[in-house]
Structure formats: structure tokens, C-alpha cells
GROMACS .gro file of C-alpha atoms in nm:
model
   97
    1MET     CA    1  -0.507   1.361  -1.102
    2ASN     CA    2  -0.451   1.139  -0.799
    3LYS     CA    3  -0.375   0.775  -0.854
    4THR     CA    4  -0.582   0.509  -0.685
    5LEU     CA    5  -0.432   0.257  -0.449
    6ALA     CA    6  -0.498  -0.006  -0.717
    7GLN     CA    7  -0.291   0.188  -0.971
    8ILE     CA    8  -0.008   0.247  -0.723
    9VAL     CA    9   0.010  -0.123  -0.637
   10LYS     CA   10   0.017  -0.230  -1.001
   11GLU     CA   11   0.273   0.033  -1.102
   12THR     CA   12   0.495  -0.059  -0.806
   13ARG     CA   13   0.480  -0.428  -0.893
   14ILE     CA   14   0.554  -0.369  -1.262
   15ALA     CA   15   0.834  -0.120  -1.187
   16ASN     CA   16   1.001  -0.390  -0.978
   17ASN     CA   17   0.959  -0.653  -1.252
   18MET     CA   18   0.757  -0.879  -1.024
   19SER     CA   19   0.479  -1.124  -1.093
   20GLN     CA   20   0.162  -1.088  -0.891
   21GLU     CA   21   0.261  -1.402  -0.701
   22LYS     CA   22   0.608  -1.276  -0.609
   23PHE     CA   23   0.474  -0.933  -0.514
   24ALA     CA   24   0.199  -1.092  -0.301
   25LYS     CA   25   0.450  -1.302  -0.110
   26SER     CA   26   0.674  -0.998  -0.048
   27LEU     CA   27   0.381  -0.829   0.127
   28GLY     CA   28   0.280  -1.135   0.325
   29TYR     CA   29  -0.014  -1.248   0.113
   30SER     CA   30  -0.046  -1.618   0.040
   31SER     CA   31  -0.191  -1.587  -0.309
   32ARG     CA   32  -0.149  -1.382  -0.625
   33THR     CA   33  -0.528  -1.352  -0.651
   34THR     CA   34  -0.523  -1.109  -0.359
   35ILE     CA   35  -0.289  -0.875  -0.549
   36ASN     CA   36  -0.499  -0.919  -0.861
   37LYS     CA   37  -0.811  -0.813  -0.667
   38ILE     CA   38  -0.626  -0.514  -0.516
   39GLU     CA   39  -0.507  -0.407  -0.863
   40LEU     CA   40  -0.864  -0.435  -0.992
   41GLY     CA   41  -0.995  -0.226  -0.702
   42ILE     CA   42  -1.200  -0.514  -0.560
   43ASN     CA   43  -0.998  -0.556  -0.238
   44ASP     CA   44  -0.823  -0.299  -0.021
   45MET     CA   45  -0.498  -0.331   0.170
   46THR     CA   46  -0.459  -0.307   0.546
   47TYR     CA   47  -0.262  -0.020   0.694
   48SER     CA   48   0.020  -0.253   0.795
   49GLN     CA   49   0.048  -0.391   0.443
   50ILE     CA   50   0.057  -0.041   0.299
   51LEU     CA   51   0.334   0.052   0.540
   52LYS     CA   52   0.522  -0.264   0.445
   53MET     CA   53   0.489  -0.178   0.075
   54ILE     CA   54   0.618   0.176   0.142
   55LYS     CA   55   0.923   0.037   0.322
   56LEU     CA   56   1.003  -0.250   0.085
   57TYR     CA   57   0.963  -0.050  -0.235
   58ASN     CA   58   1.084   0.288  -0.111
   59LEU     CA   59   0.756   0.464  -0.197
   60ASP     CA   60   0.675   0.823  -0.116
   61PRO     CA   61   0.413   0.816   0.162
   62ASN     CA   62   0.259   1.131   0.016
   63LEU     CA   63   0.168   0.936  -0.296
   64LEU     CA   64  -0.051   0.711  -0.082
   65LEU     CA   65  -0.185   0.993   0.134
   66GLN     CA   66  -0.345   1.143  -0.174
   67GLU     CA   67  -0.563   0.834  -0.206
   68THR     CA   68  -0.668   0.758   0.152
   69ASN     CA   69  -1.024   0.687   0.035
   70SER     CA   70  -0.902   0.365  -0.130
   71VAL     CA   71  -0.786   0.229   0.201
   72SER     CA   72  -1.036   0.027   0.402
   73SER     CA   73  -1.204   0.271   0.634
   74ASN     CA   74  -1.541   0.288   0.798
   75SER     CA   75  -1.514   0.646   0.917
   76SER     CA   76  -1.312   0.963   0.888
   77PHE     CA   77  -1.138   0.851   1.210
   78SER     CA   78  -0.982   0.564   1.016
   79VAL     CA   79  -0.851   0.799   0.749
   80HIS     CA   80  -0.703   1.031   1.010
   81PHE     CA   81  -0.550   0.733   1.190
   82PHE     CA   82  -0.395   0.621   0.859
   83ILE     CA   83  -0.238   0.964   0.810
   84PHE     CA   84  -0.118   0.964   1.172
   85SER     CA   85   0.028   0.615   1.129
   86LEU     CA   86   0.221   0.711   0.818
   87THR     CA   87   0.347   1.030   0.977
   88PHE     CA   88   0.487   0.853   1.280
   89SER     CA   89   0.571   0.510   1.142
   90ILE     CA   90   0.783   0.601   0.842
   91PRO     CA   91   1.076   0.748   1.038
   92SER     CA   92   1.091   0.438   1.257
   93LEU     CA   93   1.084   0.216   0.948
   94ILE     CA   94   1.374   0.404   0.797
   95ILE     CA   95   1.576   0.407   1.120
   96ALA     CA   96   1.520   0.035   1.174
   97GLU     CA   97   1.717  -0.058   0.864
   0.00000   0.00000   0.00000
């Protein structure tokens, strides 16, 4: 069974022993309530924030590709763009370090 984006965010935060506030700040959010809403499935994350989470917490992009429907998207184009972005952005994120 595929995990939702909400589950992945919560598991990542807990695995890194971080409060919602600390995790939110690491991803550029100003408030812990945003992470709380993401974990509850109320809010989605932007593509750039997902990419940042992948880089900061060394996540497998394939884990997130399985749940592209949880990402904010208004059309199948957005989902395909998300997959394209992950495919071509991850190597540059790794090289940049």
C-alpha cells in the first residue's frame, strides 16, 4: 500500500526527532500549524518544498512519486511536471552539496 504525502511528512519528522515547529522551519514554513495541516491531509506541499524535504532528509524520490495525487495539482500536466522535476532536479541537488 502506498503511503500518502501526509504520512511521509509525519514519519520523516518523527524519524528525525523533530517537533512540528522545528520541521516547519527547516522547510521554510513560518508556523507549525502548516505542518500539522499537511500531516492531517488538509494542506498540500508545493513542489519546491517537496524537493527541499527530499534533499534535507535524504528521502527516496520514488517514495513520493508513488503518491503524486497528494501533491497540489489541477491537471495531469501538473503530475507529469512533478515527476519530470524530480527526475531532473534530484541529481543537481545531490551534486550541489
